[in-house]
Coordinates of C-alpha atoms and ligand atoms in Angstrom, one line a residue:
M209 CA 103.9 120.4 121.8
I210 CA 104.5 118.1 119.1
N211 CA 106.9 116.1 121.1
L212 CA 104.5 115.5 124.7
S213 CA 103.4 112.2 125.1
I214 CA 99.8 111.6 125.6
R215 CA 100.2 111.5 129.3
Q216 CA 101.7 115.4 129.1
M217 CA 99.1 116.1 127.0
A218 CA 96.3 114.9 129.4
D219 CA 97.9 116.8 132.3
M220 CA 98.3 119.9 130.4
L221 CA 95.1 119.7 129.8
T222 CA 93.3 119.1 133.3
T223 CA 95.8 121.3 134.8
K224 CA 93.8 124.1 131.7
Q225 CA 97.1 125.0 130.6
I226 CA 95.9 124.4 126.9
S227 CA 92.3 124.3 125.7
V228 CA 91.7 121.3 124.1
Q229 CA 90.7 123.4 121.1
E230 CA 94.3 124.9 121.2
L231 CA 95.9 121.2 121.4
N232 CA 93.3 120.2 118.2
G233 CA 94.6 123.5 116.4
V234 CA 97.9 122.4 115.9
Y235 CA 97.2 119.3 114.6
H236 CA 94.7 120.0 112.3
D237 CA 96.5 122.7 111.1
R238 CA 99.9 120.2 111.1
A239 CA 97.7 117.3 109.4
R240 CA 96.3 120.2 106.8
Q241 CA 100.4 121.4 106.0
F242 CA 101.8 118.4 105.8
N243 CA 99.1 116.3 103.9
D244 CA 100.6 118.0 101.1
R245 CA 104.2 116.5 101.2
T246 CA 102.7 112.8 102.7
N247 CA 100.2 112.1 101.4
A248 CA 99.6 110.4 104.4
L249 CA 95.3 111.4 105.0
I250 CA 92.9 110.1 102.7
S251 CA 90.5 113.1 104.4
V252 CA 90.6 115.0 106.9
Y253 CA 87.8 115.7 109.1
E254 CA 86.1 119.8 109.5
E255 CA 82.7 119.6 110.9
L256 CA 83.4 116.3 113.0
C257 CA 86.1 117.0 115.2
A258 CA 84.9 120.5 116.0
R259 CA 81.9 119.2 117.4
E260 CA 84.1 116.6 118.8
V261 CA 86.5 118.8 120.6
M262 CA 83.5 120.7 122.1
Q263 CA 82.2 117.6 123.8
A264 CA 85.6 116.4 125.1
Q265 CA 85.7 121.0 126.5
D266 CA 82.5 119.4 128.2
L267 CA 83.6 116.1 130.0
L268 CA 87.2 117.3 130.5
G269 CA 85.5 119.5 134.7
K270 CA 83.7 116.3 134.9
A271 CA 85.4 113.0 135.5
A272 CA 86.5 112.2 132.4
H273 CA 88.2 109.4 130.7
P274 CA 92.4 110.1 131.1
L275 CA 92.5 110.3 126.7
A276 CA 89.5 112.6 126.6
G277 CA 91.0 115.7 124.3
I278 CA 94.0 113.7 122.8
P279 CA 93.8 113.8 119.1
L280 CA 93.5 110.8 116.6
I281 CA 93.5 109.3 112.7
H282 CA 92.2 105.8 112.2
K283 CA 93.7 103.6 109.5
D284 CA 90.8 104.1 106.5
L285 CA 90.1 100.6 106.9
F286 CA 88.1 101.2 109.8
C287 CA 84.1 101.7 109.4
T288 CA 83.1 105.4 110.5
R289 CA 79.8 105.8 110.8
G290 CA 78.4 109.0 108.0
Q291 CA 82.6 108.8 107.1
T292 CA 84.0 107.5 103.8
T293 CA 86.0 104.3 104.2
T294 CA 87.8 103.1 101.1
C295 CA 90.4 101.2 102.9
G296 CA 92.6 102.6 99.8
S297 CA 90.7 101.5 97.2
N298 CA 88.4 103.0 94.5
M299 CA 86.1 99.7 94.9
L300 CA 84.8 101.7 98.6
E301 CA 85.0 105.1 96.7
H302 CA 82.1 106.4 98.0
F303 CA 81.6 103.7 100.7
I304 CA 79.7 105.2 103.4
P305 CA 79.6 102.9 106.6
P306 CA 76.2 103.2 109.1
Y307 CA 78.3 102.4 112.2
D308 CA 81.3 102.8 113.5
A309 CA 83.3 99.1 114.4
T310 CA 84.5 98.9 117.4
V311 CA 87.4 100.0 118.1
V312 CA 85.8 103.8 116.5
S313 CA 83.5 103.7 118.9
R314 CA 85.5 102.6 122.3
L315 CA 88.0 105.5 121.1
S316 CA 85.1 108.5 120.7
A317 CA 83.4 107.3 124.2
A318 CA 87.1 107.8 125.8
G319 CA 86.5 111.1 124.4
M320 CA 89.9 110.9 121.4
I321 CA 89.7 114.1 118.9
T322 CA 88.5 112.1 115.3
H323 CA 91.4 114.0 112.4
G324 CA 90.7 112.4 109.6
K325 CA 91.2 108.7 108.3
A326 CA 94.5 107.6 107.1
N327 CA 96.0 106.1 103.8
M328 CA 96.7 102.4 103.4
D329 CA 97.9 99.7 101.3
E330 CA 94.6 98.7 99.2
F331 CA 92.9 96.6 101.7
A332 CA 95.8 96.0 103.1
M333 CA 97.8 94.1 100.9
G334 CA 101.8 95.8 100.7
S335 CA 104.5 96.5 102.6
S336 CA 104.5 99.8 100.8
N337 CA 102.0 102.4 100.7
E338 CA 102.2 102.2 97.0
H339 CA 98.8 100.0 96.5
S340 CA 97.2 102.3 97.6
A341 CA 94.2 104.0 94.9
Y342 CA 94.9 107.3 96.1
G343 CA 98.5 107.4 95.5
P344 CA 101.4 106.4 97.1
V345 CA 102.8 107.8 100.7
A346 CA 105.8 109.7 101.7
N347 CA 108.3 108.6 104.0
P348 CA 108.6 112.0 106.4
W349 CA 112.3 110.7 107.4
D350 CA 113.1 111.0 103.0
L351 CA 109.9 111.4 100.8
S352 CA 111.8 109.4 97.7
R353 CA 111.4 106.6 100.4
V354 CA 108.3 104.4 100.9
P355 CA 107.0 104.8 104.5
G356 CA 106.1 100.9 104.6
G357 CA 103.0 99.4 104.9
S358 CA 99.9 98.8 105.0
S359 CA 99.6 100.9 107.6
G360 CA 102.0 104.0 106.0
G361 CA 99.8 106.5 106.4
S362 CA 99.3 106.3 109.9
A363 CA 102.9 105.7 110.5
A364 CA 104.1 108.8 108.4
A365 CA 101.5 110.7 109.7
V366 CA 102.7 110.1 113.5
A367 CA 106.3 110.8 112.5
A368 CA 105.6 114.0 110.8
R369 CA 103.4 114.6 114.2
M370 CA 100.2 115.4 111.8
T371 CA 99.2 113.2 115.0
P372 CA 99.5 112.1 118.2
V373 CA 98.5 108.6 117.8
A374 CA 97.0 106.7 115.4
T375 CA 95.2 103.3 114.9
G376 CA 96.5 101.1 112.7
T377 CA 95.8 96.9 111.5
D378 CA 98.1 94.2 111.3
T379 CA 97.5 91.1 109.4
G380 CA 101.8 89.6 108.7
G381 CA 103.3 93.0 109.8
S382 CA 101.5 96.1 108.7
I383 CA 102.3 97.7 112.0
R384 CA 105.2 96.6 112.5
Q385 CA 106.8 97.5 109.2
P386 CA 105.7 101.2 109.2
A387 CA 106.3 101.7 112.3
A388 CA 109.8 100.6 111.8
L389 CA 110.6 102.3 108.4
C390 CA 109.5 105.9 109.7
G391 CA 111.1 105.7 113.4
I392 CA 108.1 105.5 116.0
T393 CA 107.0 102.4 118.1
G394 CA 103.6 100.6 116.7
I395 CA 101.1 97.7 118.3
K396 CA 100.4 94.5 117.2
P397 CA 97.5 92.7 120.6
S398 CA 97.1 89.6 120.3
Y399 CA 94.9 87.9 118.4
G400 CA 91.4 88.5 119.8
R401 CA 92.8 91.5 121.9
V402 CA 90.9 93.8 119.6
S403 CA 87.8 93.5 118.5
R404 CA 87.8 93.3 115.1
Y405 CA 83.6 94.0 114.3
G406 CA 84.1 96.7 111.8
M407 CA 86.9 96.6 110.0
V408 CA 86.8 95.8 106.4
A409 CA 88.2 92.2 106.9
F410 CA 91.2 91.3 105.1
A411 CA 92.8 87.3 106.4
S412 CA 90.0 86.9 109.4
S413 CA 92.4 84.8 110.9
L414 CA 95.3 87.1 111.3
D415 CA 94.1 90.6 111.7
Q416 CA 94.3 92.9 114.5
G417 CA 93.9 96.5 114.8
G418 CA 96.5 98.2 117.1
V419 CA 98.3 101.3 117.7
L420 CA 101.2 103.6 116.9
A421 CA 102.3 106.4 118.4
P422 CA 105.9 108.2 119.1
A423 CA 106.3 106.2 122.6
A424 CA 105.1 102.3 123.8
D425 CA 103.5 104.2 126.9
D426 CA 101.8 106.2 124.7
C427 CA 100.4 102.7 122.6
G428 CA 100.1 101.0 126.2
L429 CA 97.3 104.1 127.4
V430 CA 95.2 103.6 123.7
L431 CA 95.5 99.9 123.2
S432 CA 94.4 99.4 126.8
A433 CA 90.9 101.9 125.7
M434 CA 90.2 99.8 122.8
S435 CA 90.4 96.6 123.7
G436 CA 88.3 94.0 125.6
H437 CA 85.9 91.2 124.7
D438 CA 83.0 92.3 122.7
P439 CA 80.0 90.3 121.7
L440 CA 80.3 92.2 117.7
D441 CA 82.9 90.0 117.4
S442 CA 83.0 86.3 118.3
T443 CA 86.9 85.9 117.5
S444 CA 87.1 88.6 121.0
A445 CA 88.9 86.8 123.6
R446 CA 86.5 86.4 126.6
R447 CA 89.7 87.3 128.9
P448 CA 90.0 89.7 131.8
G449 CA 90.6 93.2 130.8
W450 CA 93.9 94.5 131.1
A451 CA 95.1 98.1 131.3
W452 CA 98.7 99.3 131.0
Q453 CA 100.8 99.8 134.0
K454 CA 103.8 101.9 132.8
P455 CA 106.8 100.6 134.7
E456 CA 108.3 102.7 137.2
S457 CA 111.5 102.6 136.3
A458 CA 114.3 101.6 133.9
D459 CA 115.5 98.6 135.6
L460 CA 115.3 95.1 133.5
T461 CA 116.8 92.9 136.0
G462 CA 114.8 89.2 136.3
V463 CA 113.5 89.8 133.0
K464 CA 115.1 87.1 130.0
V465 CA 115.1 88.2 126.5
G466 CA 115.2 85.4 124.0
V467 CA 117.5 86.5 121.0
I468 CA 116.3 85.2 117.6
Q469 CA 120.5 85.0 116.9
D470 CA 119.5 83.5 113.5
W471 CA 117.3 86.3 111.7
V472 CA 120.0 89.1 113.6
D473 CA 123.0 87.2 111.7
G474 CA 121.3 86.7 108.7
L475 CA 120.9 91.0 108.1
Q476 CA 122.2 91.7 105.1
D477 CA 122.6 95.5 105.9
E478 CA 125.4 96.1 108.3
A479 CA 124.2 99.3 109.3
I480 CA 120.9 98.0 111.1
K481 CA 123.0 94.3 112.2
Q482 CA 124.9 97.0 114.7
L483 CA 122.1 98.9 115.9
T484 CA 120.1 95.8 116.4
L485 CA 122.7 94.6 118.3
Q486 CA 123.6 97.3 119.8
A487 CA 119.5 98.0 120.8
I488 CA 120.1 94.4 122.5
E489 CA 123.6 95.5 124.3
T490 CA 121.2 98.3 126.0
L491 CA 118.6 95.7 127.1
K492 CA 121.2 93.6 128.7
A493 CA 123.1 96.9 130.1
Q494 CA 120.0 97.5 131.7
G495 CA 120.2 94.2 133.8
A496 CA 117.8 92.0 131.6
S497 CA 120.0 88.7 130.7
L498 CA 119.6 87.1 127.1
I499 CA 119.0 83.6 125.9
D500 CA 119.7 82.5 122.9
I501 CA 116.7 80.9 120.5
H502 CA 115.8 79.2 117.4
L503 CA 112.4 78.8 115.9
P504 CA 113.2 76.1 113.3
H505 CA 110.5 76.4 111.3
A506 CA 110.1 80.3 110.6
D507 CA 112.0 80.4 107.8
L508 CA 108.4 79.3 106.3
A509 CA 106.8 81.5 107.5
V510 CA 105.9 83.6 104.4
S511 CA 105.5 80.9 101.6
A512 CA 102.9 79.6 104.5
Y513 CA 101.3 83.5 105.4
Y514 CA 101.3 84.2 101.2
V515 CA 98.9 80.6 100.2
L516 CA 96.6 81.3 103.7
A517 CA 96.7 84.6 103.5
P518 CA 95.5 85.4 100.0
A519 CA 92.1 81.6 100.2
E520 CA 92.0 83.9 103.4
C521 CA 90.9 87.3 101.1
S522 CA 89.4 85.5 98.2
S523 CA 86.7 84.5 100.6
N524 CA 86.5 87.8 102.8
L525 CA 86.6 90.0 99.9
S526 CA 84.0 88.1 97.7
R527 CA 81.4 90.3 99.1
F528 CA 82.1 93.6 97.2
D529 CA 79.7 92.0 94.0
G530 CA 78.9 95.6 92.6
V531 CA 75.5 94.8 93.6
R532 CA 75.3 95.0 97.6
F533 CA 78.8 96.4 98.7
G534 CA 81.4 98.0 96.3
H535 CA 82.1 100.3 93.4
Q536 CA 79.3 98.8 90.5
T537 CA 80.0 99.3 86.5
A538 CA 77.8 101.8 84.5
Q539 CA 78.3 99.2 81.4
A540 CA 77.0 95.8 82.3
Q541 CA 75.2 93.2 80.0
N542 CA 73.5 91.2 81.7
L543 CA 74.4 90.1 86.2
E544 CA 77.5 87.7 85.3
D545 CA 78.7 91.0 83.6
L546 CA 78.3 92.9 86.2
Y547 CA 80.3 91.1 88.7
R548 CA 82.9 90.1 86.1
R549 CA 82.9 94.2 85.5
S550 CA 82.4 95.9 89.0
R551 CA 85.4 93.7 90.2
S552 CA 88.2 94.4 87.9
E553 CA 87.0 97.5 87.6
G554 CA 87.5 98.3 90.9
F555 CA 90.0 96.1 92.5
G556 CA 93.7 97.1 92.1
E557 CA 96.2 94.4 90.4
E558 CA 97.6 92.9 93.9
V559 CA 94.1 92.4 95.7
K560 CA 93.6 90.8 92.0
R561 CA 96.5 88.8 91.7
R562 CA 95.5 87.5 95.7
I563 CA 92.0 86.9 94.6
M564 CA 93.7 84.7 92.2
I565 CA 96.4 83.4 94.5
G566 CA 93.5 82.3 97.1
T567 CA 90.8 80.9 94.6
W568 CA 93.5 78.9 93.2
A569 CA 95.1 77.4 96.5
L570 CA 91.8 77.0 97.9
S571 CA 90.5 74.9 94.5
S572 CA 89.9 71.4 94.7
G573 CA 93.5 69.1 94.2
Y574 CA 95.2 72.3 95.4
Y575 CA 93.8 72.5 98.7
D576 CA 95.8 69.7 100.5
A577 CA 98.9 70.3 98.8
Y578 CA 98.8 74.2 100.0
Y579 CA 95.9 75.3 101.8
L580 CA 96.5 72.4 104.0
K581 CA 99.9 71.9 104.1
A582 CA 100.4 76.1 105.0
Q583 CA 98.0 76.2 108.0
K584 CA 99.8 72.5 109.1
I585 CA 103.6 75.1 108.9
R586 CA 101.7 77.5 111.1
R587 CA 100.5 74.8 113.6
L588 CA 104.3 74.4 113.7
I589 CA 105.9 77.9 113.9
S590 CA 103.3 78.5 116.8
D591 CA 104.5 75.4 118.9
D592 CA 108.3 76.8 117.7
F593 CA 107.2 80.1 119.5
R594 CA 105.3 77.9 123.3
Q595 CA 108.8 75.9 123.7
A596 CA 110.6 79.6 123.7
F597 CA 108.4 81.3 125.8
D598 CA 109.4 78.3 128.3
Q599 CA 112.8 80.1 128.1
C600 CA 112.0 83.3 128.2
H601 CA 109.9 86.6 128.8
V602 CA 109.7 87.8 125.6
L603 CA 111.7 87.7 121.8
A604 CA 113.8 90.3 120.3
C605 CA 114.1 90.0 116.8
P606 CA 114.7 92.3 113.4
V607 CA 111.4 94.2 111.9
S608 CA 112.5 95.1 108.6
P609 CA 115.4 93.6 106.5
E610 CA 115.7 96.6 104.9
L611 CA 115.8 100.7 104.9
A612 CA 112.9 102.5 104.3
F613 CA 112.8 101.7 100.1
K614 CA 112.9 103.6 97.2
H615 CA 109.5 104.3 95.5
G616 CA 109.2 101.4 92.5
E617 CA 112.1 99.9 93.6
K618 CA 110.2 97.0 93.9
A619 CA 108.5 96.4 91.3
D620 CA 107.3 93.0 91.4
G621 CA 105.7 91.1 94.2
V622 CA 108.0 88.5 96.0
S623 CA 110.6 91.0 96.5
M624 CA 107.9 93.0 98.3
Y625 CA 106.9 89.6 100.1
Q626 CA 110.5 89.0 101.5
A627 CA 109.8 92.8 103.3
D628 CA 107.5 90.4 106.0
Q629 CA 109.4 87.6 106.7
F630 CA 110.4 88.5 110.6
T631 CA 107.0 90.1 111.6
I632 CA 105.1 87.3 109.6
P633 CA 105.6 83.9 112.4
A634 CA 103.8 86.2 115.5
S635 CA 101.5 86.6 113.3
L636 CA 100.5 83.2 112.4
A637 CA 101.0 82.7 116.2
G638 CA 99.0 85.2 117.0
L639 CA 101.1 87.1 119.7
P640 CA 101.5 90.4 120.8
C641 CA 104.3 92.2 118.5
L642 CA 106.0 95.5 118.6
S643 CA 108.5 98.0 116.6
M644 CA 110.3 100.1 118.6
P645 CA 113.0 102.5 117.5
I646 CA 116.8 102.2 117.5
G647 CA 118.5 104.7 115.9
H648 CA 119.5 105.5 112.9
A649 CA 121.5 104.5 109.5
A650 CA 122.0 107.0 106.9
G651 CA 119.4 109.1 108.3
L652 CA 116.7 106.2 108.4
P653 CA 115.5 105.2 111.0
V654 CA 115.6 101.0 112.0
G655 CA 113.3 98.9 114.8
L656 CA 113.8 96.3 117.2
Q657 CA 111.1 93.4 117.3
L658 CA 109.5 92.9 120.8
I659 CA 107.4 89.4 121.1
G660 CA 105.9 88.7 124.1
R661 CA 103.6 85.2 125.4
Y662 CA 99.7 85.6 124.0
Y663 CA 98.0 88.1 126.0
D664 CA 101.4 89.4 127.3
E665 CA 101.3 92.8 125.5
Q666 CA 102.1 94.6 129.4
S667 CA 105.8 92.9 129.3
I668 CA 106.7 93.9 125.7
L669 CA 105.1 97.6 126.2
A670 CA 107.3 97.4 129.7
V671 CA 110.4 96.5 127.9
A672 CA 110.3 98.7 125.8
D673 CA 109.4 102.1 127.4
Q674 CA 112.1 100.9 129.9
Y675 CA 114.0 101.4 127.0
Q676 CA 112.3 104.8 126.1
Q677 CA 113.5 105.4 129.6
L678 CA 117.0 106.2 128.6
T679 CA 116.9 106.5 124.9
R680 CA 115.8 109.2 122.7
H681 CA 115.3 107.5 119.4
H682 CA 111.8 107.5 119.6
L683 CA 111.2 112.1 120.1
Q684 CA 113.4 112.1 116.6
V685 CA 111.4 114.2 114.4
P686 CA 112.4 115.0 110.9
E687 CA 113.9 117.8 110.5
A688 CA 111.4 119.2 107.9
F689 CA 108.0 118.3 110.1
L690 CA 109.3 120.1 112.9
Ligands
LIG882 N1 102.3 93.1 104.0 C1 101.8 92.0 104.4 C2 100.9 91.8 103.4 O1 101.3 92.4 102.0 C3 101.2 92.5 105.7 C4 99.8 92.5 105.5 C5 99.0 93.2 106.1 O2 99.8 93.3 107.3 N2 98.1 93.7 106.4 O3 100.0 90.4 103.1

């Protein structure tokens, strides 16, 4: 059961080989049973889930959406009406949104069953899920290691098959890096593909909702259902809708894959390098032609991102003042003191660090030197990608420079920031990108990143699906969770 694709589950539901109740019962039990070990979930739903199961079972007889009855977990920064939405922060411990995020309402309308909310780095800031007010998440492949972040709870929950699919968000790598470290597939769509309405904002020009699941096909199905223009989000693109088409064969003839060779050559971890080269060779054996691509400004991406993202976060997080939103201190002397104490008590260390860096980078005298310069670098990186895509259809490169690290191993912020070196460039350019599993080193999963042209999710998902038609890495489940 736990290795069925979403397509297979949907088939079994419509042909009545299994009921919605049975399917969801299996995942509900696994979510409960494995949460002690992984801490992947901040909340597990009982009544809401039971109600949705009844509704989906009713729907199935009629013209139901193909996703009706399929279990789902949302990252805890998507607003869920009447259910806490913590964003991994003490600031929002008691926040109960009065409305659903568009992603949530679209997937519910399709008949998917929400089982709960996933743990995450506070306000999506981090690459290890250690910055959560609700405790760190354990990587199902080795509980002493991190699952990556910030969508670490979503990735761990899928890896342990506590759910067949989860939503996540990616600002600079938060879907792709945890997907890589947990041995599953994760896609961040093009900026504007998925509505940000009801998604708690971190860095608004970069944030995108996406999907984590074992296979590219699963991701494609769910992404199609949650994407499309939304009048409630002015940054959602006014473009025609899209429905994922699964390729019929694994033949990649005619597909030009650009390999970012400097990134592969620069990998310090020999095992990751070998697996990456091997996966690229497999694509070639499937018929793809390989082209060597160089992105001259990409090595500036981490520095630019860690100015731009904090700048946007300092502005976005100013709404949490303890008055309208967020934790309110019990002991304010006056209004100024209320703001100061509420924010000091509510935010964790990393969030405070980002607010301070961002406020500083935006302050007069520093704005031109840092914020403006970072914006210019962002443009140069976008131009690099544009030139690369004159020569190829998709790009292939590493996701993470290292395997899942031990909890507590990266104590200082800057070494954690370096974990994002391969994921940030595509984020700055707003391009669709995914991570897919390509094997294990020392028992830990490794991913390969595919980056596509703007609004061409179809091509990267297709290449991943075609690779997965011939390989089984995405079907591996950690032994302790079988
Ligand atoms: N790790 C990056 C950061 O800490 C990316 C986070 C994200 O994509 N939300 O900002």
